[in-house]
Coordinates of C-alpha atoms and ligand atoms in Angstrom, one line a residue:
M1 CA 0.0 0.0 0.0
T2 CA 1.4 3.3 -1.1
I3 CA 1.3 6.1 1.5
A4 CA 0.7 9.5 0.0
F5 CA 0.9 13.1 1.3
L6 CA -2.0 15.4 0.6
N7 CA -2.3 18.9 2.0
G8 CA -0.5 18.1 5.3
D9 CA -1.7 14.6 5.9
Y10 CA -0.1 11.2 5.2
L11 CA -2.7 8.6 4.1
P12 CA -3.1 5.5 1.9
L13 CA -3.0 6.6 -1.8
E14 CA -6.4 5.0 -2.5
E15 CA -7.9 7.4 0.1
A16 CA -6.4 10.6 -1.3
R17 CA -9.1 12.9 -2.8
I18 CA -9.0 16.3 -4.5
S19 CA -11.8 18.5 -5.9
P20 CA -12.6 18.2 -9.6
M21 CA -12.4 22.0 -9.5
D22 CA -8.7 21.8 -8.7
R23 CA -6.9 23.9 -11.4
G24 CA -4.3 21.2 -11.7
F25 CA -7.1 18.9 -13.0
L26 CA -9.0 21.6 -15.0
F27 CA -6.0 23.5 -16.6
G28 CA -2.9 21.5 -15.8
D29 CA -2.1 24.6 -13.7
G30 CA 0.7 23.3 -11.5
I31 CA 4.2 22.0 -11.4
Y32 CA 5.8 18.8 -10.2
E33 CA 9.1 17.1 -9.3
V34 CA 10.4 13.5 -9.3
I35 CA 13.3 13.0 -6.9
P36 CA 15.1 9.6 -6.8
S37 CA 15.6 7.9 -3.5
Y38 CA 17.6 4.7 -2.9
G39 CA 17.4 3.1 0.5
G40 CA 16.1 6.4 1.9
R41 CA 19.0 8.4 0.4
L42 CA 17.8 11.2 -1.9
V43 CA 19.7 12.2 -5.0
G44 CA 19.8 15.9 -5.8
F45 CA 17.2 17.1 -3.2
A46 CA 18.6 20.7 -3.2
P47 CA 18.6 21.3 -7.0
H48 CA 15.2 19.5 -7.4
I49 CA 13.6 21.8 -4.8
E50 CA 15.3 24.8 -6.4
R51 CA 13.8 23.9 -9.8
M52 CA 10.4 23.5 -8.1
H53 CA 10.7 27.0 -6.7
D54 CA 11.7 28.3 -10.1
G55 CA 8.6 26.7 -11.5
M56 CA 6.3 28.1 -8.8
N57 CA 7.8 31.5 -9.3
A58 CA 7.3 31.3 -13.0
I59 CA 3.5 30.6 -12.5
E60 CA 3.2 32.8 -9.4
I61 CA 2.4 30.2 -6.8
L62 CA 3.9 30.9 -3.4
S63 CA 5.7 27.9 -2.1
P64 CA 3.4 26.4 0.6
H65 CA 6.4 24.9 2.4
S66 CA 10.0 25.8 3.5
N67 CA 12.9 23.8 2.1
Q68 CA 13.2 22.0 5.4
Q69 CA 9.5 21.0 5.3
W70 CA 9.9 19.8 1.7
R71 CA 12.8 17.6 2.8
E72 CA 10.8 16.2 5.7
I73 CA 7.9 15.3 3.3
C74 CA 10.3 13.6 1.0
E75 CA 12.1 11.7 3.8
T76 CA 8.8 10.7 5.4
L77 CA 7.3 9.4 2.1
A78 CA 10.5 7.4 1.5
Q79 CA 10.5 5.9 4.9
R80 CA 6.7 5.1 5.0
N81 CA 7.0 3.5 1.6
G82 CA 9.7 1.1 2.5
A83 CA 12.8 3.1 1.6
G84 CA 13.6 1.0 -1.5
N85 CA 14.3 2.3 -5.0
L86 CA 11.7 5.1 -5.2
G87 CA 10.7 8.0 -7.3
I88 CA 9.3 10.7 -4.9
Y89 CA 6.7 12.6 -6.8
L90 CA 5.7 16.1 -5.5
Q91 CA 3.1 18.2 -7.1
V92 CA 1.8 21.7 -6.3
S93 CA -1.2 23.0 -8.2
R94 CA -2.8 26.4 -7.8
G95 CA -5.6 24.8 -5.9
A96 CA -9.4 24.4 -6.2
D97 CA -11.6 27.4 -7.2
T98 CA -15.4 27.7 -7.1
K99 CA -15.6 28.6 -10.8
R100 CA -13.7 27.8 -14.0
H101 CA -12.0 31.1 -15.0
H102 CA -8.6 31.3 -16.8
A103 CA -7.1 34.1 -14.8
Y104 CA -5.1 33.2 -11.7
P105 CA -7.7 33.5 -8.8
T106 CA -6.6 35.1 -5.5
G107 CA -7.2 33.7 -2.1
I108 CA -7.1 30.0 -2.9
T109 CA -4.8 27.5 -1.3
P110 CA -2.3 25.5 -3.4
T111 CA -2.9 21.7 -3.4
V112 CA 0.2 19.8 -2.4
F113 CA 0.3 16.1 -3.3
G114 CA 3.1 13.6 -3.0
F115 CA 3.5 9.9 -3.4
T116 CA 6.2 7.4 -4.4
F117 CA 6.5 4.8 -7.1
D118 CA 9.1 2.1 -7.7
I119 CA 12.0 2.9 -10.0
P120 CA 14.7 0.5 -11.3
A121 CA 17.7 -0.3 -9.0
E122 CA 20.6 2.1 -9.3
P123 CA 22.2 1.4 -12.6
T124 CA 25.6 -0.3 -12.6
A125 CA 28.1 1.2 -15.0
D126 CA 28.7 -2.1 -16.8
R127 CA 28.6 -2.0 -20.6
S128 CA 27.7 -5.7 -20.9
S129 CA 24.7 -5.8 -18.5
A130 CA 23.4 -2.2 -18.5
K131 CA 19.8 -1.5 -19.6
T132 CA 19.6 0.4 -22.9
L133 CA 17.0 2.2 -24.9
K134 CA 15.8 2.0 -28.5
V135 CA 14.3 5.3 -29.6
A136 CA 12.3 6.8 -32.5
S137 CA 12.6 10.4 -33.5
G138 CA 10.1 13.1 -34.2
E139 CA 9.5 16.8 -34.5
D140 CA 9.0 18.5 -31.2
K141 CA 5.5 19.9 -31.2
R142 CA 5.3 21.0 -27.5
W143 CA 5.0 24.5 -26.2
Q144 CA 7.6 27.3 -25.9
R145 CA 8.1 26.9 -22.2
C146 CA 9.5 23.4 -21.8
N147 CA 11.9 24.8 -19.1
I148 CA 8.9 24.8 -16.7
K149 CA 8.2 21.4 -15.2
S150 CA 4.5 21.8 -15.7
V151 CA 2.0 19.0 -14.9
A152 CA 0.4 19.8 -18.3
L153 CA 2.3 17.0 -20.0
L154 CA -0.1 16.2 -22.9
G155 CA 2.6 17.2 -25.5
N156 CA 5.1 14.9 -23.8
V157 CA 2.6 12.1 -23.4
M158 CA 1.7 12.2 -27.1
H159 CA 5.3 12.2 -28.1
F160 CA 6.1 9.3 -25.7
Q161 CA 3.2 7.4 -27.2
Q162 CA 4.4 8.1 -30.7
G163 CA 7.6 6.3 -29.8
A164 CA 5.7 3.5 -28.0
A165 CA 3.4 3.0 -30.9
D166 CA 6.5 2.4 -33.0
G167 CA 7.7 -0.3 -30.5
K168 CA 10.3 2.1 -29.0
D169 CA 11.3 2.9 -25.5
E170 CA 11.5 6.7 -25.9
I171 CA 11.6 9.4 -28.6
L172 CA 14.4 11.8 -29.6
L173 CA 12.7 15.2 -30.4
Y174 CA 14.1 17.8 -32.7
N175 CA 13.0 21.4 -33.5
K176 CA 12.1 23.0 -36.8
A177 CA 15.8 23.6 -37.5
H178 CA 16.4 19.9 -37.0
N179 CA 18.3 20.4 -33.8
V180 CA 17.9 18.0 -31.0
T181 CA 15.8 19.2 -28.1
E182 CA 15.2 16.3 -25.6
G183 CA 13.3 13.1 -25.1
A184 CA 9.6 12.9 -24.1
A185 CA 10.8 12.4 -20.5
C186 CA 14.6 12.7 -20.6
N187 CA 17.5 15.0 -21.6
V188 CA 19.9 14.0 -24.3
F189 CA 23.7 13.7 -24.7
I190 CA 25.7 12.6 -27.7
V191 CA 29.4 11.6 -27.8
K192 CA 31.5 12.3 -30.8
D193 CA 35.3 11.6 -31.0
G194 CA 35.4 11.5 -27.2
T195 CA 33.6 14.8 -26.6
V196 CA 30.3 14.8 -24.7
I197 CA 27.8 17.2 -26.3
T198 CA 24.4 18.2 -25.0
P199 CA 21.9 20.9 -26.1
P200 CA 22.1 24.2 -24.1
L201 CA 19.5 25.2 -21.5
D202 CA 16.8 27.3 -23.0
H203 CA 13.0 27.3 -23.3
Q204 CA 13.0 24.2 -25.5
I205 CA 14.1 21.8 -22.8
L206 CA 13.7 20.9 -19.2
P207 CA 16.8 21.9 -17.1
G208 CA 17.2 18.3 -16.0
I209 CA 18.8 17.6 -12.6
T210 CA 20.5 14.5 -13.8
R211 CA 21.9 16.5 -16.7
H212 CA 23.1 19.2 -14.2
I213 CA 24.7 16.6 -11.9
A214 CA 26.3 14.7 -14.7
L215 CA 27.8 17.9 -16.3
D216 CA 29.1 19.0 -12.9
I217 CA 30.7 15.6 -12.2
L218 CA 32.3 15.4 -15.6
H219 CA 33.8 18.9 -15.2
K220 CA 35.1 18.2 -11.6
Y221 CA 36.2 14.6 -11.8
S222 CA 37.2 13.9 -15.5
D223 CA 39.2 15.2 -18.4
I224 CA 36.4 14.3 -20.8
P225 CA 35.7 17.4 -23.0
V226 CA 32.1 18.6 -22.6
E227 CA 30.2 21.1 -24.9
E228 CA 26.8 22.6 -24.3
R229 CA 25.7 23.6 -27.7
S230 CA 23.1 22.8 -30.4
V231 CA 23.2 19.3 -31.7
S232 CA 21.8 18.6 -35.2
M233 CA 19.9 15.5 -36.0
E234 CA 22.6 14.8 -38.6
E235 CA 25.2 14.8 -35.8
A236 CA 23.0 12.6 -33.6
R237 CA 22.6 10.1 -36.4
H238 CA 26.4 9.9 -36.7
A239 CA 27.2 10.0 -33.0
D240 CA 29.5 7.4 -31.4
E241 CA 27.2 7.3 -28.4
I242 CA 23.8 8.7 -27.4
W243 CA 22.6 8.8 -23.8
F244 CA 19.3 9.9 -22.3
S245 CA 19.2 11.1 -18.7
S246 CA 16.5 11.3 -16.1
S247 CA 16.0 11.0 -12.4
T248 CA 14.6 7.5 -12.7
K249 CA 17.2 6.3 -15.2
E250 CA 20.4 8.2 -14.4
L251 CA 22.5 8.0 -17.6
I252 CA 21.2 5.4 -20.1
A253 CA 22.7 4.4 -23.4
V254 CA 20.6 4.6 -26.5
V255 CA 21.6 1.8 -28.8
E256 CA 19.2 2.3 -31.6
L257 CA 17.8 5.4 -33.3
D258 CA 15.1 4.9 -35.9
G259 CA 16.1 1.3 -36.4
S260 CA 19.8 2.0 -37.0
P261 CA 22.5 1.1 -34.4
V262 CA 24.1 4.0 -32.5
G263 CA 27.9 3.5 -32.8
D264 CA 28.4 -0.2 -32.5
G265 CA 24.9 -0.8 -31.1
R266 CA 26.1 -1.2 -27.5
P267 CA 26.7 1.2 -24.6
G268 CA 29.9 3.0 -25.2
P269 CA 33.1 3.5 -23.2
V270 CA 32.4 7.2 -22.5
W271 CA 28.9 6.3 -21.1
E272 CA 30.6 3.7 -18.8
Q273 CA 33.1 6.3 -17.5
A274 CA 30.3 8.9 -17.0
Q275 CA 27.9 6.5 -15.3
T276 CA 30.8 5.2 -13.1
L277 CA 31.5 8.8 -11.9
F278 CA 27.8 9.5 -11.5
T279 CA 27.4 6.4 -9.3
E280 CA 30.4 7.6 -7.2
H281 CA 29.4 11.2 -6.6
K282 CA 25.6 11.5 -7.0
Y283 CA 24.9 11.6 -3.3
D284 CA 27.0 14.8 -3.0
Y285 CA 24.1 16.6 -4.6
Ligands
PDD301 N1 11.1 13.3 -16.3 N2 13.0 16.3 -19.9 C1 11.8 16.0 -19.6 C2 10.7 16.4 -20.6 C3 11.4 15.2 -18.4 O1 10.2 14.9 -18.2 C4 12.5 14.8 -17.6 C5 12.2 14.1 -16.3 C6 13.8 15.2 -17.9 C7 15.0 14.8 -17.0 O2 14.9 15.6 -15.8 P1 15.5 15.1 -14.5 O3 16.9 14.7 -14.7 O4 15.4 16.3 -13.6 O5 14.7 13.9 -14.0 C8 14.0 15.9 -19.0 C9 10.6 12.8 -15.0 C10 11.5 11.8 -14.4 C11 9.1 12.3 -15.2 O6 8.4 13.1 -15.7 O7 8.8 11.2 -14.7

């Protein structure tokens, strides 16, 4: 039985109820986070909460909790749900109104919801046994504010489904200029001639926490050259390695793009180095 957090209370997930007038439900008017926790140890709590604050600021919701309270909620959810391999989901919506009106209403209380779900065990940086992804590609048709971690994920859901309908695990999205943006639920890295390259942060992609931690770790603990710059689909198709990154997957090698092998069709040596360092240092964040 999953224990959820709803507006100050911990309760079984099946008993959690919100109003159908909640603006998160009616408009997708809210933001969310997914924070990984292994054996009760959180990865990247501080940057995750900072991003949640950025999202709340962007849509003018006052944070209903202090950082210390957010930490307590996360730790309590992890403990109450068995402290295994968990994604801790937090969501803040603008709250329930009495009428449906687009403008932000004043005087309503944000709805705060949290629960946990199982995620895969911490990946081991082993090229022969690591999980991998096969991905499709498609033009990114989402909105111009993908830097906000909005609960309004229909664009992402439709893109993910586009990949799934094609029998793939994810989808690599590109913009009108045929530059890579991100996956439906992941950031993207490519490796070419030993250099790690990832699209820069802007309105087209989510500022992923795994991306942030991986870049910081590579800068601090390796000599691997790293570039944050536009990546064309042409470059992606000729990359030696492609990785996707997310809180529930860490760094995961893409071994097939649109039916063609990426590199030699197996996780590459730079992925192995990067995931090894990620495993070593991720709890510092
Ligand atoms: N997805 N880009 C998108 C569109 C995402 O939804 C995610 C995360 C990422 C990676 O961000 P991070 O490293 O902070 O997890 C990039 C989460 C896990 C989800 O929606 O389940």
